[in-house]
CSV table of C-alpha atoms in Angstrom, one decimal:
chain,number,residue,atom,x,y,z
A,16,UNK,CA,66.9,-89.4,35.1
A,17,UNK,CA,66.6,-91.5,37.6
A,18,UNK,CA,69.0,-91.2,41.1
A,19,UNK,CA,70.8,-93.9,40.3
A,20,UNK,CA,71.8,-93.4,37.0
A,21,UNK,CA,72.7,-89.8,38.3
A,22,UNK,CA,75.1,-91.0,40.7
A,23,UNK,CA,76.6,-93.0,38.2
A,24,UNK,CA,77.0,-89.4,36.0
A,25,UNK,CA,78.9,-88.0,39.2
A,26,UNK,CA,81.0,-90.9,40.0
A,27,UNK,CA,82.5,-90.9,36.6
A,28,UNK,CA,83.1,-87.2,36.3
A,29,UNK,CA,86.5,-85.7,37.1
A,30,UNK,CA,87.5,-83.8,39.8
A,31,UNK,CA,85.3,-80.2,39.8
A,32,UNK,CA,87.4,-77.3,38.8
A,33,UNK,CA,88.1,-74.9,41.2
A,34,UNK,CA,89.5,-71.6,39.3
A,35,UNK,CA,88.9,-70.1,35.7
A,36,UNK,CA,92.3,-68.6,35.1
A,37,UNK,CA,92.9,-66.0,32.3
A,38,UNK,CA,96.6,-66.0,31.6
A,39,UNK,CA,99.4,-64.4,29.3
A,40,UNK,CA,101.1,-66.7,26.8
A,41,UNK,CA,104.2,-66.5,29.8
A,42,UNK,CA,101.2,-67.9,32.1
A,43,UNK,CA,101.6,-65.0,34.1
A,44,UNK,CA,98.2,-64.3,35.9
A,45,UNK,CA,95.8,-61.7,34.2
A,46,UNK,CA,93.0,-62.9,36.5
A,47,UNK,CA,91.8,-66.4,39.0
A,48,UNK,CA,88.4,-66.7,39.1
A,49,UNK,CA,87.7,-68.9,42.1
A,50,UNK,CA,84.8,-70.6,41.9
A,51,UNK,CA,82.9,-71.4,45.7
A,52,UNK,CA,79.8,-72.3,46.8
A,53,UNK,CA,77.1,-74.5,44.9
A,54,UNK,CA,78.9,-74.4,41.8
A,55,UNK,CA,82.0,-75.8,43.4
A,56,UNK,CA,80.2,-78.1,45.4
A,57,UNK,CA,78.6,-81.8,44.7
A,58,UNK,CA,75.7,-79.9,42.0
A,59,UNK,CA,78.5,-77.5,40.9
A,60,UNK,CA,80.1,-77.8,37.3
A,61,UNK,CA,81.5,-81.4,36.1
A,62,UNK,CA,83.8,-82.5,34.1
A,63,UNK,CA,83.3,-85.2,31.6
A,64,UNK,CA,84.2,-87.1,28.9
A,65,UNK,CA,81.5,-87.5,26.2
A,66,UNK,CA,82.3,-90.7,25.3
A,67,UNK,CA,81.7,-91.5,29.7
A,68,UNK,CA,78.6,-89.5,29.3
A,69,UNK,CA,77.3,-90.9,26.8
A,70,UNK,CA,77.3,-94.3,28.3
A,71,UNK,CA,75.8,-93.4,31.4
A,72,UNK,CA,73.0,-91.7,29.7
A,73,UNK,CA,72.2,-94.6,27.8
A,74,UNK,CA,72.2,-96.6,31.0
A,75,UNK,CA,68.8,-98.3,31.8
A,76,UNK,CA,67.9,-97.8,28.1
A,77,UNK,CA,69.3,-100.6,26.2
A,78,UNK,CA,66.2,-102.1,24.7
A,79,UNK,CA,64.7,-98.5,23.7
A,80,UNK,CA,67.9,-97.3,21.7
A,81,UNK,CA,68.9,-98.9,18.3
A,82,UNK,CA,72.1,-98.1,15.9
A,83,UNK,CA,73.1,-98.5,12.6
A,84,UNK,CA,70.4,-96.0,11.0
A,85,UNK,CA,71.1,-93.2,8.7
A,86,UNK,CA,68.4,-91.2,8.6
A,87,UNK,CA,67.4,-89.7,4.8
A,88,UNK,CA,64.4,-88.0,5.1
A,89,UNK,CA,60.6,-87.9,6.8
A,90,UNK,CA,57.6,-88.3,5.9
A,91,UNK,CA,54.2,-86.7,8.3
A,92,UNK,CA,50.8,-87.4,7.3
A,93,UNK,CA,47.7,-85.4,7.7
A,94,UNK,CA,47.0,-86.5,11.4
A,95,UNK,CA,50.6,-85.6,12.2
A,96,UNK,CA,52.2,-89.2,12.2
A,97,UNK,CA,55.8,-89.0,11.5
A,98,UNK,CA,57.4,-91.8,9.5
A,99,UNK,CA,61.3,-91.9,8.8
A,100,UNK,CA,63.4,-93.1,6.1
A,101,UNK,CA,66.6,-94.5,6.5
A,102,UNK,CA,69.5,-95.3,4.3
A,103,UNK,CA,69.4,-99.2,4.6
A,104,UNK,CA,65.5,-99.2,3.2
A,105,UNK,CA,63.6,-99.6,6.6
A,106,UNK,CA,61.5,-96.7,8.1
A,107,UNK,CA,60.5,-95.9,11.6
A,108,UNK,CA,56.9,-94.4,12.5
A,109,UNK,CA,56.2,-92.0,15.7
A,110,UNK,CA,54.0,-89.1,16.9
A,111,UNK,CA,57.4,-86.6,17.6
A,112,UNK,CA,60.7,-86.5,15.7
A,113,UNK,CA,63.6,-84.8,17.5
A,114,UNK,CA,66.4,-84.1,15.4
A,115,UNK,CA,69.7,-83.8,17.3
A,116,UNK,CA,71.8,-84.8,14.8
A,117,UNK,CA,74.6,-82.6,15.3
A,118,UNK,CA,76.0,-79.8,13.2
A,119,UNK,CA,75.7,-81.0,10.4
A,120,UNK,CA,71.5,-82.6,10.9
A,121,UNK,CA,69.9,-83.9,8.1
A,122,UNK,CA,66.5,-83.4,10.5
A,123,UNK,CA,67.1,-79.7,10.4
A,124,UNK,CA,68.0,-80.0,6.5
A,125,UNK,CA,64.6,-80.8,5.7
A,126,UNK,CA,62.5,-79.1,9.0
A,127,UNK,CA,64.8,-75.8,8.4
A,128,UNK,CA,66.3,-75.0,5.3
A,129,UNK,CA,67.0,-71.8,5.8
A,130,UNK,CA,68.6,-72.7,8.7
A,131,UNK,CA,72.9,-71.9,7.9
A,132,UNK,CA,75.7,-71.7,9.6
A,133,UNK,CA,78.7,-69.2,9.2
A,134,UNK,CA,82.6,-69.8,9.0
A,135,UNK,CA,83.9,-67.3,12.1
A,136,UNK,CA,87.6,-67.3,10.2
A,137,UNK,CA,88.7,-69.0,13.4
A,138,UNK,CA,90.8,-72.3,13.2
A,139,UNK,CA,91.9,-74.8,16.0
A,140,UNK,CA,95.0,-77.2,17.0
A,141,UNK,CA,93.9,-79.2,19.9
A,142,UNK,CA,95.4,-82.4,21.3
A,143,UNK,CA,95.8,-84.6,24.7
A,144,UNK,CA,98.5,-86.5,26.7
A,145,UNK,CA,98.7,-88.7,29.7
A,146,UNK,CA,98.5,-87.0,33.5
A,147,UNK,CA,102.3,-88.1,34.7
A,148,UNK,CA,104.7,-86.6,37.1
A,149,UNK,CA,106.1,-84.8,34.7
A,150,UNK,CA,103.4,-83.5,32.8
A,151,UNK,CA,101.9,-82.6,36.3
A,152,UNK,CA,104.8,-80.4,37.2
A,153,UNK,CA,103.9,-78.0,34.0
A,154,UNK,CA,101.3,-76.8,35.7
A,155,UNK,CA,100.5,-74.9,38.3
A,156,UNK,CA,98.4,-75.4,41.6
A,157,UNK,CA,95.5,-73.3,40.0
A,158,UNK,CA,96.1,-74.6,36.7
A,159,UNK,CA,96.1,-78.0,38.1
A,160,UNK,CA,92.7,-77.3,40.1
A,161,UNK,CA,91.0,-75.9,36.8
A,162,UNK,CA,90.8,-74.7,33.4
A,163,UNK,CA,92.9,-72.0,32.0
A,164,UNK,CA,92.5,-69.9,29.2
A,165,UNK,CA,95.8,-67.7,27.7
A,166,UNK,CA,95.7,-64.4,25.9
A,167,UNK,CA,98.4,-64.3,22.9
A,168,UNK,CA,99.4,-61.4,20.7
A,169,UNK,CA,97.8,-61.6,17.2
A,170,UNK,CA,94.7,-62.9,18.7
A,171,UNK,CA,96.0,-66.4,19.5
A,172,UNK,CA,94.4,-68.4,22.4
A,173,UNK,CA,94.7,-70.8,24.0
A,174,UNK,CA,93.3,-73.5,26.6
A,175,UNK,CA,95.0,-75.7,29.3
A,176,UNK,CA,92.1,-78.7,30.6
A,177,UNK,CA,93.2,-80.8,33.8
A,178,UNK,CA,91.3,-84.1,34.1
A,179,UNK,CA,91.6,-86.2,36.9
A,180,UNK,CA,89.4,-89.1,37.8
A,181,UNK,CA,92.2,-91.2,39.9
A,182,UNK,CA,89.8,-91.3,42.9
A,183,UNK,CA,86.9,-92.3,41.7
A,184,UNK,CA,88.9,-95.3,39.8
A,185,UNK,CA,90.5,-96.3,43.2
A,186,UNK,CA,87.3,-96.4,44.9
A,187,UNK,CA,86.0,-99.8,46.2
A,188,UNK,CA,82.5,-98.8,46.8
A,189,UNK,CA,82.5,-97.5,42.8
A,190,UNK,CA,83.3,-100.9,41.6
A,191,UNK,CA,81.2,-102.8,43.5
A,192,UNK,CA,78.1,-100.6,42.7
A,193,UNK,CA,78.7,-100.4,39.2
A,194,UNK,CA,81.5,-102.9,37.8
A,195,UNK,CA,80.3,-102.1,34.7
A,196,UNK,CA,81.9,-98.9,34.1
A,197,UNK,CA,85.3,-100.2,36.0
A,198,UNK,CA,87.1,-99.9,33.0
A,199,UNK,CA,85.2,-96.6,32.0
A,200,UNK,CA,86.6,-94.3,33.7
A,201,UNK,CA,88.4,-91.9,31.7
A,202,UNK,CA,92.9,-91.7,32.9
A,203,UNK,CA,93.6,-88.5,34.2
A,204,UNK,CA,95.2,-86.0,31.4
A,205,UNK,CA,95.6,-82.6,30.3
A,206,UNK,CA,94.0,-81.1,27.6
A,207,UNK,CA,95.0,-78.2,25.4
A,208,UNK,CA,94.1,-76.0,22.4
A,209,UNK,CA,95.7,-73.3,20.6
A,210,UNK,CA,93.3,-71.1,18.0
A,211,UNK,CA,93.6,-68.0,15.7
A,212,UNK,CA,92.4,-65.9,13.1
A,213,UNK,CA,92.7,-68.0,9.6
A,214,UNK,CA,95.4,-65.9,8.4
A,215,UNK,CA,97.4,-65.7,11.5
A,216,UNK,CA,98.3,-69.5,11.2
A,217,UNK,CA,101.8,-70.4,8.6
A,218,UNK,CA,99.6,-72.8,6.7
A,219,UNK,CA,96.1,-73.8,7.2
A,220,UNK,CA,96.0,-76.8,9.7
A,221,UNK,CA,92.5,-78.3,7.9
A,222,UNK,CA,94.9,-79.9,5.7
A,223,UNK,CA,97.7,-80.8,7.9
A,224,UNK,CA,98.3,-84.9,9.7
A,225,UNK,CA,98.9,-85.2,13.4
A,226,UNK,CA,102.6,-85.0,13.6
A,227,UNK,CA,102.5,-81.4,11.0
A,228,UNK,CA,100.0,-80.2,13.2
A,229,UNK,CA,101.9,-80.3,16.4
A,230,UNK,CA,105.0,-79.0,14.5
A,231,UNK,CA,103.0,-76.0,13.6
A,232,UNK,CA,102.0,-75.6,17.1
A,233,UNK,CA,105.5,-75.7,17.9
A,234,UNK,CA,106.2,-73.0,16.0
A,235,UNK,CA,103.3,-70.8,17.0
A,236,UNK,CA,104.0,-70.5,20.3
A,237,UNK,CA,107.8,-70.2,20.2
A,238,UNK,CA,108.3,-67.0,22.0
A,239,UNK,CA,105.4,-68.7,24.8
A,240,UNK,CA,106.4,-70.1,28.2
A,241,UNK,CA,108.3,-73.6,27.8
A,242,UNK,CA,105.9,-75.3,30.1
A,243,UNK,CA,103.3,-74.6,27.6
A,244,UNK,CA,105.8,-75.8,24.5
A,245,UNK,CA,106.3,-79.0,26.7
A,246,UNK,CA,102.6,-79.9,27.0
A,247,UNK,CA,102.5,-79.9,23.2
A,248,UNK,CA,105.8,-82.0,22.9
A,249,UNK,CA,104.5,-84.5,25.2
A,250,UNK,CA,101.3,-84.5,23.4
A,251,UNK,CA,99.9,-88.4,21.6
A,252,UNK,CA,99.5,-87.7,18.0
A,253,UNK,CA,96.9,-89.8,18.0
A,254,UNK,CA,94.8,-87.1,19.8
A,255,UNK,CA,96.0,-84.5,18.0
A,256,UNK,CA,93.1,-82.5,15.5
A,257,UNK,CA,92.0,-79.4,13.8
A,258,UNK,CA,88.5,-77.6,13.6
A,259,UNK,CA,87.8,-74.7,11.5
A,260,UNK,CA,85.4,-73.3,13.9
A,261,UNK,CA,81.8,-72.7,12.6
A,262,UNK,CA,78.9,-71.4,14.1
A,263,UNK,CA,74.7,-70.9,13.5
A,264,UNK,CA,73.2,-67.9,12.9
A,265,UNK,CA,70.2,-66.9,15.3
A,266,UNK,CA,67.4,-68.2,13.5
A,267,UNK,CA,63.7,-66.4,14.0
A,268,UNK,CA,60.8,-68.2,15.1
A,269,UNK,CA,59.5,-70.7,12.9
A,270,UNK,CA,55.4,-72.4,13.0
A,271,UNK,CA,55.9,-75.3,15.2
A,272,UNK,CA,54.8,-78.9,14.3
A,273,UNK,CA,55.7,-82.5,15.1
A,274,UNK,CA,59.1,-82.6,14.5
A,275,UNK,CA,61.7,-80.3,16.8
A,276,UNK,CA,65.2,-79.9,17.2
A,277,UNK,CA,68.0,-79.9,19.7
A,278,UNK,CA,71.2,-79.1,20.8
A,279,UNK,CA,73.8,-78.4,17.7
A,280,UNK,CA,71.3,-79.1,15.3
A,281,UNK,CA,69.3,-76.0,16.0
A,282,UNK,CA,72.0,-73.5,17.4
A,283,UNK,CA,76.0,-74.6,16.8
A,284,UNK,CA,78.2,-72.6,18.5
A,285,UNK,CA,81.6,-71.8,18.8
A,286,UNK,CA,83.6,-73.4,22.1
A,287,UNK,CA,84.0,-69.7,22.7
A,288,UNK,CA,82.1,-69.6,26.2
A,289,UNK,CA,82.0,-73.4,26.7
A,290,UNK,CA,78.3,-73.4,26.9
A,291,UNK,CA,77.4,-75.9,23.7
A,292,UNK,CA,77.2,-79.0,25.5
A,293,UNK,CA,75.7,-77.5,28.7
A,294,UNK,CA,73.2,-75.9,26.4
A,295,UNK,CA,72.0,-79.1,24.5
A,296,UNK,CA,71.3,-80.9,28.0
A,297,UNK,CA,69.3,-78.1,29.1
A,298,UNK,CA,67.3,-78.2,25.8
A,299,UNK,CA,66.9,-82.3,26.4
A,300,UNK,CA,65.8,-81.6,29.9
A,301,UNK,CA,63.2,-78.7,28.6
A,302,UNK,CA,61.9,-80.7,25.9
A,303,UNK,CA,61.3,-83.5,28.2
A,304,UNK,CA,59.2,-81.8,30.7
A,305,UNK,CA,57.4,-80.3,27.9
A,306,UNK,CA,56.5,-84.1,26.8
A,307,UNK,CA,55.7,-85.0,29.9
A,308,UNK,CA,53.1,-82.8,30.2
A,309,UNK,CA,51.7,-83.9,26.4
A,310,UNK,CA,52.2,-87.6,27.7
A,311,UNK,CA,49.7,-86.8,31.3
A,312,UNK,CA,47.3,-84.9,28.7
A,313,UNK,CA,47.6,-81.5,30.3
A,314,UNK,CA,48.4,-80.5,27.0
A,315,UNK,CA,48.4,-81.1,23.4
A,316,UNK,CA,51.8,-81.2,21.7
A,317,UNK,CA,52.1,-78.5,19.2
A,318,UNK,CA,51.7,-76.0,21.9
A,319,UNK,CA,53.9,-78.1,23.8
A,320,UNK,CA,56.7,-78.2,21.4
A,321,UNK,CA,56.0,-74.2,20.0
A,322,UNK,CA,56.7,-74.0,24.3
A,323,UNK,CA,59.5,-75.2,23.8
A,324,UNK,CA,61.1,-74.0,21.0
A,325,UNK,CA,60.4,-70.7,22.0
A,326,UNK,CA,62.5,-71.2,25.6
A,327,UNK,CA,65.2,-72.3,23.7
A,328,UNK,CA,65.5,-69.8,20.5
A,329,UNK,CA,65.2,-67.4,24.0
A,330,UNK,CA,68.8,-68.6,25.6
A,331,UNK,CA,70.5,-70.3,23.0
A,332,UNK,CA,70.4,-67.1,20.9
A,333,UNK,CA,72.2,-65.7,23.6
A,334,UNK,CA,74.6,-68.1,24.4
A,335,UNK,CA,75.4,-68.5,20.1
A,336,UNK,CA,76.1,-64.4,20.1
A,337,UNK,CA,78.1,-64.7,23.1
A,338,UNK,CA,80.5,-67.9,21.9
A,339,UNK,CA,80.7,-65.8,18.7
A,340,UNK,CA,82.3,-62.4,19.8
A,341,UNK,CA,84.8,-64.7,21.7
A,342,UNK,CA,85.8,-66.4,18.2
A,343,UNK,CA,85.3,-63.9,15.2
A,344,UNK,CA,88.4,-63.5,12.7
A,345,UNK,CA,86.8,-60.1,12.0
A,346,UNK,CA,87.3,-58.9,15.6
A,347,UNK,CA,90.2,-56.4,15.9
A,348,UNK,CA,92.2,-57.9,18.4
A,349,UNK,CA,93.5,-60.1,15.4
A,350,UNK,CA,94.7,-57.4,13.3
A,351,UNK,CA,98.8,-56.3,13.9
A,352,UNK,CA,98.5,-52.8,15.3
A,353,UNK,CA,95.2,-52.5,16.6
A,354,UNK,CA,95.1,-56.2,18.0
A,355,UNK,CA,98.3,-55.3,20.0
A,356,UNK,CA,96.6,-52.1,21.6
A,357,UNK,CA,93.3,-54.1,22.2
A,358,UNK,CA,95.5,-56.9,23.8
A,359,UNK,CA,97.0,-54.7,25.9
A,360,UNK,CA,93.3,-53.1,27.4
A,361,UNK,CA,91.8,-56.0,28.2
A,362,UNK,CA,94.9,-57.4,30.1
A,363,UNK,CA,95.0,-54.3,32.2
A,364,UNK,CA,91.1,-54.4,32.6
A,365,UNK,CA,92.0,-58.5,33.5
A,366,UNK,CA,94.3,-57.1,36.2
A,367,UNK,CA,91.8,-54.6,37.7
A,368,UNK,CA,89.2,-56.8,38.0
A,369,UNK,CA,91.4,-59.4,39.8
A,370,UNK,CA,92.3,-56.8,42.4
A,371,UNK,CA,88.6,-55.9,43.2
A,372,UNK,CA,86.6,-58.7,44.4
A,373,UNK,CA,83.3,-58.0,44.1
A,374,UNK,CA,84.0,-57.3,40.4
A,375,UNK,CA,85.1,-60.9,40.1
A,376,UNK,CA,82.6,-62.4,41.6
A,377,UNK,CA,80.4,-60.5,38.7
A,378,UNK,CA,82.5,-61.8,36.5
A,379,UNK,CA,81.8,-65.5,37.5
A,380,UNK,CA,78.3,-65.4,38.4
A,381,UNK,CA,78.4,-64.2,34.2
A,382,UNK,CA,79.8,-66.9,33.1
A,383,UNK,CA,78.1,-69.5,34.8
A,384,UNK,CA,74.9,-67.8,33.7
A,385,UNK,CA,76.5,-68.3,29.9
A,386,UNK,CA,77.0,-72.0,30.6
A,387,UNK,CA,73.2,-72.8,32.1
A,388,UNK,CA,74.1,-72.5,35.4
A,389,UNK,CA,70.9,-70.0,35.9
C-alpha cells in the first residue's frame, strides 16, 4: 500500500502490547511473555479496530469500491471471463473473482462445495466497556501493557484486551495530516471474553439478550477474582454478544482457475491462536504479488493463482489445526476429573517455563510464527 496510507494504519492503531500473560482465574501469574525487539517495536504487532482498519484500507480507493451488492452466483465463459450476478438484477464482468466473503461466502459455495466447516462445541460471552480510572485500576501493569489469557477449571477461558489510542487522538501533527480520521480513532477500552465447552455453560448463551448474557457471565465466574467480576459488571450491554465458535476443515488442493478465495472464506478458524485476521492480510498481500506479476506479463494467471493457492493451503492449514486444539469441546481438559488433572499440568508446565528464559523466548518466537509474524 502506499507509505502514506501505511502511516495512517499506524497512527490509528493502539498502543503495541508488551506481554502475553497466561493467568489463573485468581489472575495469579502462570507465565509473562515479554515481547522485545522488532515485534515490540514500530513493525511489531498492532492493535486495531476493524471497523479503523477498514477505513484506512479503503483510503485512496473511493472511486474503485462500490456497495450495496449481494452477490448470487457467477458465471465464466470459455476464454475465462468471469461475470457476476447480483441480487438487485445487475452483473459485474472481470478476468479474476476473489471471494472473501467471510465465513459464510457464497463465492466459495459455488467455487467449493465441498468445502464445510465444523462446530468445535465451543461457545463465547464477549463484551466491552469504556478505559476509566476505575476500570483501569482492575488491571494490572502487565495486564494493562497487553493481552491476557486465563486458565479456568472445567475448561473455561478467558481473555482480558487493553486498547489505548489516547495519544495518538491528542496528537496535533495526527490531525493536521489526516483530519479525516479525527473522529476515528477508536476511545481507549478493555475488552474481554469468557468461553467453554457447550455443556459447561447453565444455558446456552446463542439464545440469550445482552443483559442475560452478562448475568450468566456473572455466574460463571463467581468463585474468579473480583477484578475480573467487575470488568463484566462495568461492561455496555450494547457490546455485549455470543459466538458459537466454528471452524474450516483443511481442505486438499483443488485445480485452480479464475476465481480464488481469501481469508475466512477459504480457511475460518477459531480465535484460538489469534491468527485469523493476521492470516487473511497475509493472503491479500500474497495474492497481490501474485497479480502483479500476471498484470507485468511475467506470467499467466492460472499458474499465478494455483501459486498462490498452494502458499496459502501451506500455512493456513497450519494455523486452522493450531486455533482448533486451543478450542475443541472434545479436548479433555473440559471433562470434570480428567480436565482438573490436565488443568493442573499445564499450569505447572506454565510456571516452569516462566522460570527458564530461553524456554520462553521459544515460546514467543511460536506464537508469533502462528500469527504470520515469519
Amino acid at each position: 500500500m502506499p507509505s502514506s496510507v501505511y502511516d495512517l494504519f499506524v497512527a490509528t492503531s493502539a498502543r503495541t502490547p508488551r506481554y502475553f500473560n497466561l493467568l489463573t482465574e485468581h489472575l495469579s501469574e502462570l507465565l509473562c511473555l515479554e515481547v522485545e525487539g522488532e515485534a515490540a517495536g514500530a513493525d511489531g504487532e498492532k492493535n486495531v479496530i476493524r471497523k479503523t482498519l477498514r477505513q484506512v484500507l479503503l483510503t485512496g480507493l473511493e472511486e474503485q469500491v462500490f456497495f450495496g451488492k449481494k452477490f448470487v452466483r457467477y458465471e465464466q465463459d470459455p476464454n475465462g471471463c468471469i461475470t457476476v450476478h447480483f441480487e438487485d438484477g445487475t452483473t459485474a464482468t472481470g478476468e479474476v473473482l476473489v471471494g472473501a466473503d467471510g465465513a459464510g461466502s457464497r463465492v466459495r459455495g459455488q467455487r467449493l462445495p465441498q468445502a464445510r466447516h465444523e462446530d468445535t462445541g465451543i461457545v463465547s460471552v464477549g463484551g466491552k466497556l469504556a478505559m476509566t480510572a476505575q476500570s483501569r485500576a482492575l488491571l494490572s501493569e502487565k495486564m494493562f501493557k497487553g493481552m491476557s489469557m486465563i486458565m479456568a477449571p472445567k475448561g473455561f477461558g478467558a481473555i482480558i484486551h487493553s486498547l489505548e489510542f489516547a495519544p495518538n487522538r491528542s496528537n496535533v501533527e495526527f490531525m493536521a495530516r489526516w483530519p479525516a480520521f479525527a473522529d476515528s480513532i477508536a476511545d481507549d477500552s478493555i475488552g474481554w471474553g469468557l468461553w467453554a465447552a457447550r455443556q459447561n455453560f447453565a444455558e446456552d448463551p446463542t439464545h440469550l439478550g445482552a443483559d442475560d448474557l452478562l448475568r450468566l457471565a456473572q455466574r460463571l465466574t463467581h468463585t474468579w477474582h473480583p477484578n475480573f467480576r467487575r470488568l463484566i459488571q462495568l461492561t455496555d450491554p450494547a457490546t455485549v454478544q455470543s459466538i458459537n465458535i466454528r471452524t474450516s476443515v483443511p481442505l486438499q488442493p483443488w485445480p485452480s482457475s479464475e476465481v480464488t478465495l481469501l481469508g475466512d472464506a477459504v480457511h475460518t478458524m477459531t480465535p484460538g491462536r489469534g491468527a485469523g485476521a493476521n492470516t487473511a492480510l497475509r493472503d491479500a498481500a500474497w495474492l497481490c504479488k501474485n497479480l502483479v506479476e500476471v498484470q507485468q506479463g511475467r506470467m499467466p494467471i492460472i499458474p499465478a493463482i494455483r501459486r498462490y493457492e498452494a502458499e496459502i493451503l501451506r500455512y493456513s492449514s497450519e494455523a486452522v489445526i493450531a486455533s482448533r486444539a486451543q478450542m475443541n469441546a472434545n479436548d479433555g481438559i473440559h471433562k470434570p476429573i480428567i480436565g482438573r488433572l490436565q488443568l493442573a499440568a499445564i499450569r505447572a508446565i506454565m510456571r516452569c517455563i516462566n522460570a527458564l528464559p530461553p524456554l520462553k523466548r521459544r515460546v514467543i518466537r511460536k506464537i508469533l510464527r502462528v500469527r504470520g509474524e515469519n
